[in-house]
Short mmCIF file of C-alpha atoms in Angstrom, two decimals:
data_model
loop_
_atom_site.label_atom_id
_atom_site.label_comp_id
_atom_site.label_asym_id
_atom_site.label_seq_id
_atom_site.Cartn_x
_atom_site.Cartn_y
_atom_site.Cartn_z
CA MET A 396 -0.09 -0.06 -0.06
CA SER A 397 2.80 2.60 0.84
CA SER A 398 4.62 1.58 -2.14
CA VAL A 399 1.46 2.45 -4.17
CA ALA A 400 1.03 5.42 -2.74
CA SER A 401 4.50 6.59 -3.01
CA ALA A 402 4.42 5.97 -6.74
CA GLY A 403 1.39 8.07 -7.36
CA LYS A 404 3.23 10.98 -5.43
CA ALA A 405 5.66 13.20 -6.46
CA VAL A 406 9.27 12.83 -4.50
CA ALA A 407 10.70 15.72 -3.63
CA PRO A 408 14.09 16.41 -4.37
CA PRO A 409 16.66 16.77 -1.84
CA PRO A 410 17.46 20.45 -0.77
CA ALA A 411 20.15 22.20 -2.45
CA GLU A 412 23.34 22.78 -0.05
CA ARG A 413 23.47 26.07 1.30
CA PRO A 414 26.89 27.54 1.19
CA LYS A 415 28.05 27.85 5.05
CA PRO A 416 28.47 31.49 6.27
CA GLY A 417 31.81 32.99 5.44
CA ARG A 418 32.98 29.82 3.64
CA SER A 419 35.94 30.47 1.48
CA LEU A 420 36.10 30.46 -2.26
CA PRO A 421 38.87 28.94 -4.35
CA VAL A 422 41.00 31.47 -6.31
CA ASN A 423 39.06 32.55 -9.48
CA LEU A 424 41.58 32.22 -12.35
CA ARG A 425 39.21 34.05 -14.70
CA GLN A 426 39.16 37.39 -12.54
CA SER A 427 42.51 36.96 -11.41
CA GLY A 428 44.42 35.52 -14.56
CA ILE A 429 44.56 39.10 -15.95
CA TYR A 430 46.60 40.40 -13.16
CA ILE A 431 48.91 37.70 -12.80
CA ALA A 432 49.60 37.69 -16.49
CA PHE A 433 50.32 41.45 -16.17
CA ALA A 434 52.67 41.02 -13.95
CA LEU A 435 54.53 38.33 -15.57
CA ILE A 436 54.75 40.43 -18.75
CA VAL A 437 56.13 43.59 -17.06
CA ALA A 438 58.43 41.03 -15.06
CA LEU A 439 59.76 39.89 -18.64
CA PHE A 440 60.33 43.02 -20.27
CA ALA A 441 62.08 44.43 -17.19
CA VAL A 442 64.78 41.62 -17.14
CA LEU A 443 64.61 42.29 -20.97
CA THR A 444 65.33 45.53 -20.96
CA ASP A 445 67.93 45.67 -18.12
CA GLY A 446 65.32 47.65 -16.12
CA GLN A 447 64.49 50.30 -18.65
CA LEU A 448 61.08 49.49 -18.50
CA LEU A 449 60.31 50.44 -14.68
CA SER A 450 62.35 53.78 -14.98
CA PRO A 451 60.45 56.81 -13.81
CA GLN A 452 60.50 58.24 -17.02
CA ASN A 453 59.50 55.30 -18.92
CA ILE A 454 56.48 54.47 -16.57
CA SER A 455 55.43 58.06 -17.21
CA ASN A 456 55.60 57.52 -20.95
CA ILE A 457 53.63 54.61 -20.91
CA ILE A 458 50.70 56.31 -19.03
CA VAL A 459 50.86 59.34 -21.35
CA GLN A 460 51.12 57.64 -24.51
CA ASN A 461 48.33 55.09 -23.91
CA SER A 462 45.90 57.34 -22.19
CA TYR A 463 43.39 57.76 -25.14
CA ILE A 464 43.25 54.07 -25.64
CA LEU A 465 42.57 53.44 -22.00
CA ILE A 466 39.98 56.11 -22.21
CA LEU A 467 38.28 54.01 -25.22
CA ALA A 468 38.58 51.22 -23.37
CA ILE A 469 36.61 52.18 -20.42
CA GLY A 470 33.58 53.05 -22.89
CA MET A 471 34.01 49.83 -24.81
CA ILE A 472 34.14 47.38 -21.88
CA LEU A 473 30.56 48.76 -21.08
CA ILE A 474 29.48 48.15 -24.89
CA ILE A 475 30.81 44.45 -24.50
CA ILE A 476 29.33 44.03 -21.29
CA GLY A 477 25.95 44.93 -22.84
CA GLY A 478 26.67 42.43 -25.49
CA HIS A 479 27.46 45.13 -28.23
CA ILE A 480 30.68 46.13 -30.22
CA ASP A 481 31.64 49.51 -31.61
CA LEU A 482 33.96 49.88 -34.63
CA SER A 483 33.74 53.54 -35.20
CA VAL A 484 35.65 54.96 -32.05
CA GLY A 485 38.50 55.53 -34.02
CA SER A 486 36.72 57.44 -36.66
CA VAL A 487 34.95 59.22 -33.84
CA VAL A 488 38.14 60.41 -31.97
CA ALA A 489 39.28 61.84 -35.36
CA VAL A 490 36.10 63.49 -36.09
CA THR A 491 35.75 65.11 -32.49
CA GLY A 492 39.53 65.93 -32.77
CA ALA A 493 38.93 68.15 -35.85
CA ILE A 494 35.82 69.64 -34.54
CA ALA A 495 37.94 70.83 -31.41
CA ALA A 496 40.55 72.27 -33.80
CA VAL A 497 38.00 74.20 -35.77
CA LEU A 498 36.48 75.77 -32.74
CA MET A 499 39.82 76.59 -30.94
CA VAL A 500 42.14 77.45 -33.94
CA GLU A 501 40.24 78.54 -36.73
CA HIS A 502 37.23 80.49 -34.91
CA ASP A 503 38.94 81.24 -31.51
CA VAL A 504 36.58 79.87 -29.39
CA PRO A 505 37.69 79.84 -25.84
CA TRP A 506 39.20 76.51 -24.98
CA PRO A 507 36.76 75.24 -22.11
CA LEU A 508 33.44 76.07 -24.28
CA ALA A 509 35.25 74.60 -27.33
CA ILE A 510 35.70 71.17 -25.14
CA LEU A 511 31.99 71.28 -23.93
CA LEU A 512 31.03 71.58 -27.76
CA THR A 513 33.04 68.83 -28.55
CA LEU A 514 31.89 66.51 -25.97
CA LEU A 515 28.08 67.17 -26.81
CA ALA A 516 29.15 66.41 -30.66
CA GLY A 517 30.19 63.45 -29.18
CA ALA A 518 27.26 62.50 -27.39
CA ALA A 519 25.27 63.35 -30.50
CA ILE A 520 27.26 60.91 -32.54
CA GLY A 521 27.07 58.31 -29.83
CA ALA A 522 23.07 59.13 -29.69
CA TRP A 523 22.74 58.78 -33.81
CA GLN A 524 24.41 55.42 -33.64
CA GLY A 525 22.41 54.15 -30.61
CA TYR A 526 19.29 55.22 -31.74
CA TRP A 527 19.77 52.52 -34.95
CA ILE A 528 21.23 49.75 -32.66
CA ALA A 529 18.44 50.19 -29.66
CA TYR A 530 15.27 51.36 -31.39
CA PHE A 531 15.86 50.19 -35.06
CA GLU A 532 17.33 47.03 -33.77
CA ILE A 533 20.32 47.21 -36.32
CA PRO A 534 23.16 45.03 -35.19
CA ALA A 535 25.98 46.96 -33.41
CA PHE A 536 28.26 45.45 -35.54
CA ILE A 537 26.70 47.10 -38.88
CA VAL A 538 25.76 50.27 -37.44
CA THR A 539 29.28 51.17 -36.07
CA LEU A 540 30.93 49.98 -38.97
CA ALA A 541 28.99 52.17 -41.33
CA GLY A 542 29.91 55.03 -38.71
CA MET A 543 33.32 54.11 -38.86
CA LEU A 544 33.26 54.99 -42.66
CA VAL A 545 30.95 58.00 -42.33
CA PHE A 546 33.17 59.50 -39.66
CA ARG A 547 36.15 58.85 -41.34
CA ALA A 548 34.80 60.70 -44.52
CA LEU A 549 33.35 63.66 -41.91
CA THR A 550 36.96 64.11 -40.85
CA LEU A 551 38.20 64.26 -44.49
CA THR A 552 35.60 66.74 -45.37
CA ILE A 553 36.63 69.21 -42.29
CA LEU A 554 40.37 68.52 -42.62
CA GLY A 555 40.71 67.84 -46.12
CA ASN A 556 44.69 66.28 -46.38
CA GLN A 557 45.90 68.56 -43.70
CA GLY A 558 46.31 68.80 -39.93
CA ILE A 559 45.17 72.01 -37.80
CA GLY A 560 46.95 73.28 -34.93
CA PRO A 561 48.51 74.15 -32.45
CA PHE A 562 46.27 73.89 -30.06
CA PRO A 563 46.19 76.20 -26.69
CA ASP A 564 48.44 75.66 -24.08
CA GLU A 565 46.12 74.55 -21.64
CA VAL A 566 44.39 71.64 -23.90
CA ARG A 567 48.13 70.41 -24.64
CA THR A 568 48.81 70.54 -20.44
CA ILE A 569 45.77 68.15 -20.17
CA ALA A 570 47.52 65.61 -22.72
CA ASN A 571 51.18 66.37 -21.84
CA GLY A 572 51.23 68.27 -18.70
CA PHE A 573 52.07 67.35 -15.20
CA LEU A 574 50.80 68.67 -11.60
CA SER A 575 52.76 71.13 -10.18
CA GLY A 576 54.45 70.35 -7.07
CA TYR A 577 52.16 71.77 -4.51
CA LEU A 578 54.00 70.26 -1.16
CA GLY A 579 57.48 70.46 -2.63
CA ASN A 580 59.55 67.27 -2.45
CA VAL A 581 60.72 64.38 0.01
CA GLY A 582 63.69 62.63 0.20
CA LEU A 583 63.55 59.10 -0.52
CA GLY A 584 67.32 58.20 0.57
CA PRO A 585 69.08 56.23 -2.51
CA LEU A 586 66.02 57.06 -4.64
CA GLY A 587 66.41 60.99 -4.43
CA GLY A 588 63.62 63.68 -4.23
CA ALA A 589 60.03 62.84 -4.99
CA ASP A 590 56.95 64.87 -5.19
CA LEU A 591 54.96 64.78 -1.72
CA PHE A 592 51.75 65.12 -3.03
CA THR A 593 51.94 62.49 -5.72
CA LEU A 594 53.05 60.36 -2.64
CA LEU A 595 50.07 61.40 -0.51
CA VAL A 596 47.72 60.76 -3.02
CA ALA A 597 48.82 57.55 -3.94
CA LEU A 598 48.74 56.64 -0.06
CA ALA A 599 44.90 57.73 0.15
CA LEU A 600 44.11 55.73 -3.10
CA VAL A 601 45.44 52.56 -1.58
CA GLY A 602 44.21 53.04 1.86
CA GLY A 603 40.69 53.77 0.42
CA TYR A 604 40.90 50.36 -1.93
CA VAL A 605 41.98 48.22 1.04
CA ALA A 606 39.16 49.67 3.38
CA LEU A 607 36.61 49.29 0.56
CA GLY A 608 37.67 45.89 0.30
CA TRP A 609 37.43 44.97 3.72
CA ARG A 610 34.29 46.19 4.01
CA ASN A 611 32.74 44.22 1.18
CA ARG A 612 34.51 41.33 2.62
CA GLN A 613 32.94 41.57 6.24
CA GLY A 614 29.79 42.70 4.43
CA ARG A 615 29.66 38.98 2.45
CA ILE A 616 30.24 37.51 5.63
CA GLY A 617 27.61 39.11 7.52
CA TYR A 618 25.09 38.00 5.18
CA GLY A 619 26.63 34.30 4.77
CA GLN A 620 28.09 34.79 1.22
CA GLN A 621 31.13 33.03 0.23
CA VAL A 622 34.55 34.99 0.20
CA GLU A 623 37.86 34.25 -0.71
CA PRO A 624 40.46 32.67 1.67
CA LEU A 625 42.01 35.67 4.18
CA THR A 626 45.57 34.84 2.99
CA VAL A 627 44.40 35.47 -0.77
CA PHE A 628 42.75 38.61 -0.20
CA ALA A 629 45.91 39.46 1.88
CA LEU A 630 48.12 38.82 -0.81
CA ARG A 631 45.88 40.39 -3.40
CA ASN A 632 45.88 43.31 -1.67
CA ALA A 633 49.09 43.60 -0.77
CA LEU A 634 50.28 43.18 -4.40
CA ALA A 635 47.92 46.02 -5.49
CA VAL A 636 49.20 48.42 -2.91
CA LEU A 637 52.77 47.36 -3.94
CA VAL A 638 52.01 48.01 -7.21
CA VAL A 639 50.42 51.31 -7.26
CA MET A 640 53.12 52.95 -4.87
CA PHE A 641 55.75 51.59 -6.85
CA MET A 642 54.42 53.72 -9.87
CA ALA A 643 53.54 56.59 -7.61
CA VAL A 644 57.32 56.82 -6.36
CA GLN A 645 58.72 56.67 -9.96
CA LEU A 646 56.09 59.11 -11.20
CA ALA A 647 57.03 61.36 -8.42
CA ARG A 648 60.72 60.91 -9.02
CA PHE A 649 60.16 62.31 -12.66
CA LYS A 650 57.70 65.03 -13.13
CA ASN A 651 55.19 64.50 -10.55
CA MET A 652 51.38 62.83 -11.53
CA PRO A 653 50.27 63.48 -15.27
CA TRP A 654 47.11 65.68 -15.70
CA VAL A 655 45.85 63.00 -18.09
CA LEU A 656 46.22 60.28 -15.43
CA VAL A 657 43.96 62.37 -13.09
CA LEU A 658 41.58 62.66 -15.54
CA LEU A 659 41.89 58.66 -16.28
CA GLY A 660 41.20 58.07 -12.70
CA VAL A 661 38.18 60.03 -12.36
CA LEU A 662 36.69 58.26 -15.30
CA VAL A 663 37.64 54.90 -13.74
CA LEU A 664 36.13 55.72 -10.63
CA GLY A 665 33.00 57.15 -11.92
CA SER A 666 32.49 54.30 -14.43
CA THR A 667 33.15 51.85 -11.79
CA LEU A 668 30.91 53.06 -9.33
CA VAL A 669 28.12 53.26 -11.77
CA MET A 670 28.88 49.56 -13.13
CA ASN A 671 29.21 48.34 -9.24
CA ARG A 672 26.43 50.15 -7.26
CA ALA A 673 23.91 52.01 -9.55
CA VAL A 674 21.02 50.44 -11.23
CA PHE A 675 21.95 51.48 -14.69
CA GLY A 676 25.44 49.02 -13.97
CA ARG A 677 23.22 46.21 -13.02
CA HIS A 678 20.90 46.54 -15.82
CA VAL A 679 24.01 46.65 -18.26
CA TYR A 680 25.16 43.08 -16.82
CA ALA A 681 21.83 41.81 -17.19
CA LEU A 682 21.39 42.94 -20.58
CA GLY A 683 24.54 41.34 -21.91
CA GLY A 684 24.08 38.20 -19.71
CA ASN A 685 20.55 37.41 -21.09
CA PRO A 686 19.01 40.37 -23.28
CA LEU A 687 15.74 38.14 -23.13
CA ALA A 688 15.24 37.22 -19.50
CA ALA A 689 16.54 41.07 -18.99
CA ARG A 690 13.38 42.36 -21.25
CA LEU A 691 10.97 39.90 -19.19
CA SER A 692 12.58 41.27 -16.02
CA GLY A 693 11.09 44.77 -16.66
CA ILE A 694 14.67 46.30 -17.70
CA LYS A 695 14.35 48.79 -20.35
CA VAL A 696 16.81 47.08 -22.44
CA LYS A 697 16.48 49.99 -25.62
CA SER A 698 17.07 52.90 -23.33
CA VAL A 699 20.09 50.81 -21.82
CA SER A 700 21.62 50.43 -25.17
CA PHE A 701 20.90 53.63 -26.32
CA TRP A 702 23.09 55.12 -23.23
CA LEU A 703 25.80 52.98 -23.76
CA PHE A 704 26.52 54.31 -27.00
CA VAL A 705 26.10 57.95 -25.93
CA ASN A 706 28.58 57.49 -23.16
CA MET A 707 30.80 55.73 -25.82
CA GLY A 708 30.73 58.67 -28.15
CA VAL A 709 31.47 61.20 -25.07
CA LEU A 710 34.36 59.22 -24.27
CA SER A 711 35.53 59.02 -27.86
CA ALA A 712 35.34 62.82 -28.05
CA VAL A 713 37.41 63.00 -24.52
CA ALA A 714 39.96 60.51 -26.17
CA GLY A 715 39.91 63.16 -29.46
CA ILE A 716 40.71 65.90 -27.42
CA VAL A 717 43.66 64.16 -25.51
CA PHE A 718 45.41 62.77 -28.47
CA ALA A 719 44.87 65.98 -30.51
CA GLY A 720 46.52 67.84 -27.59
CA ARG A 721 49.01 65.53 -27.46
CA LEU A 722 50.11 65.77 -31.06
CA ASN A 723 49.44 69.58 -30.88
CA GLN A 724 47.19 69.31 -34.06
CA ALA A 725 44.22 67.32 -35.37
CA GLY A 726 45.27 65.07 -38.51
CA PRO A 727 43.04 63.08 -41.16
CA THR A 728 44.45 60.07 -39.65
CA ALA A 729 44.16 60.33 -36.22
CA GLY A 730 42.67 57.36 -34.55
CA ASN A 731 43.27 54.55 -37.10
CA MET A 732 43.30 51.24 -35.64
CA PHE A 733 42.28 52.87 -32.08
CA GLU A 734 38.87 50.91 -32.41
CA LEU A 735 41.05 47.46 -32.41
CA ASP A 736 43.36 48.35 -29.40
CA ALA A 737 40.26 49.32 -27.23
CA ILE A 738 38.60 46.12 -28.04
CA ALA A 739 41.72 44.01 -27.21
CA ALA A 740 42.07 46.03 -24.23
CA ALA A 741 38.53 44.96 -23.13
CA PHE A 742 38.94 41.42 -24.23
CA ILE A 743 42.33 40.86 -22.64
CA GLY A 744 40.96 42.33 -19.81
CA GLY A 745 38.33 39.59 -19.07
CA ALA A 746 35.12 40.73 -20.93
CA ALA A 747 33.38 37.77 -22.16
CA VAL A 748 32.89 37.24 -25.77
CA GLN A 749 29.18 36.88 -25.45
CA GLY A 750 28.67 39.91 -22.91
CA GLY A 751 27.54 40.02 -19.14
CA VAL A 752 31.25 39.65 -18.04
CA GLY A 753 33.80 42.49 -17.40
CA LYS A 754 35.01 45.00 -15.22
CA VAL A 755 36.42 48.65 -15.91
CA VAL A 756 39.57 47.84 -13.74
CA GLY A 757 40.38 44.66 -16.11
CA ALA A 758 39.87 46.76 -19.41
CA ILE A 759 42.62 49.28 -17.78
CA THR A 760 44.78 46.38 -17.10
CA GLY A 761 44.37 44.94 -20.57
CA GLY A 762 45.04 48.43 -21.99
CA LEU A 763 48.45 48.34 -20.01
CA ILE A 764 49.19 45.06 -20.99
CA MET A 765 49.04 46.33 -25.02
CA GLY A 766 50.92 49.55 -23.97
CA VAL A 767 53.72 47.45 -22.01
CA ILE A 768 54.19 45.22 -24.95
CA ASN A 769 54.44 48.38 -27.20
CA ASN A 770 57.10 50.24 -25.10
CA GLY A 771 58.89 46.98 -24.37
CA MET A 772 59.41 46.01 -27.80
CA SER A 773 60.20 49.08 -29.10
CA LEU A 774 62.83 49.29 -26.24
CA LEU A 775 64.29 46.19 -27.63
CA GLY A 776 64.22 47.39 -31.08
CA ALA A 777 61.66 45.10 -32.38
CA PRO A 778 60.23 45.86 -35.80
CA SER A 779 56.40 46.75 -35.95
CA GLU A 780 55.47 43.62 -37.54
CA ARG A 781 56.94 41.59 -34.69
CA VAL A 782 54.93 43.92 -32.50
CA MET A 783 51.67 43.38 -34.29
CA LEU A 784 52.49 39.47 -33.87
CA ILE A 785 52.79 39.38 -30.29
CA LYS A 786 49.76 41.35 -29.70
CA GLY A 787 47.48 39.48 -31.68
CA LEU A 788 48.65 36.12 -30.14
CA VAL A 789 48.26 37.61 -26.71
CA LEU A 790 44.68 38.66 -27.71
CA LEU A 791 44.19 35.11 -28.98
CA ALA A 792 45.43 33.53 -25.63
CA ALA A 793 43.17 35.99 -23.77
CA VAL A 794 39.83 34.89 -25.62
CA ALA A 795 41.01 31.11 -25.45
CA PHE A 796 41.51 31.45 -21.81
CA ASP A 797 38.11 33.03 -21.25
CA ILE A 798 36.41 30.06 -23.11
CA TRP A 799 38.52 27.41 -21.41
CA ALA A 800 37.60 28.97 -17.89
CA LYS A 801 33.98 29.13 -18.56
CA ARG A 802 33.99 25.45 -19.93
CA ARG A 803 35.56 24.44 -16.55
CA ALA A 804 33.32 26.28 -14.64
CA GLY A 805 30.34 24.60 -16.29
CA THR A 806 31.85 21.23 -16.11
CA SER A 807 32.52 21.55 -12.43
CA ARG A 808 29.01 22.51 -11.78
#
């Protein structure tokens, strides 16, 4: 009788095992692998160049020379997390740089107003492309491929075959200048003098980073969520502090902190807060992870996609101003291949090909990897074709690692 009754009655599956409060997670190679790879690449080129890679002037050069790619990488990682792609950013850099040059040089518009108008032009370009992608539902690949051609044509129309310059000193300072020594220098023994203000800013940054990480860890433990082992947490933070302070000391020994690094820091901080703390950031991750589920959950996916491309247009304008200010002129060939460098930085930095995965800091790390490879190979006197070969292999390895990590996670589950 009991067997018959049980046969006609559904047997409930055993309850899923709940994670124990505060239980440690193993190291996530998918998230940490990029930082390990970055450290190994830096160490390799430091040895091959007899320490030239890590000299104060060279570290400053790496940051300044790659600043516009890093700015583009911030917007590109958001686009890719949302499940899209943007092939037009190089052309947008060129056309916005041309607009800024025409306003400042040919029409004598005050540089703050000219920068504001250029940023608005970048936003309009992003809105134009975002409309076709979000509301007309044309794939981003097609729209931005068309934009790459259209905005390059507009650049040639504005500039012809000649550059426009020079730019005002203030614009060149944003791209190439350094902070003044507000508090003077402090002695560092055998390392010589270093700017005290730069060191204090770096100490404040690393202190805030460690405090925020500890607060998040304690919050997860309080809610019974899984956390990484304490030794891994301590080691990861110690390495981050060591890297940041080393770079800060080297910058302080050279010409203090570059202005473009300040700009980059503000953009990284703002984008990270939006993606991690704001509702919009959660919607971007949901859109890239599963567009249909996001739509059924009530997320306005069209609006999210639209504003992603508006943001990309503004950041492309920022990169266009920085690049033109660095060269002290706007040229018709500006921005060539920038879109590929920005996309490579995002994927090397841990973005998933299908979207829904990625971090702004990871994209910055990916961009720095590309910059270190370019700089290190240049110090070694390697030809350009060898540099392209290495960068291509690094990009392929990054995407292959992402796919391998995803399959490994699926197998373990």
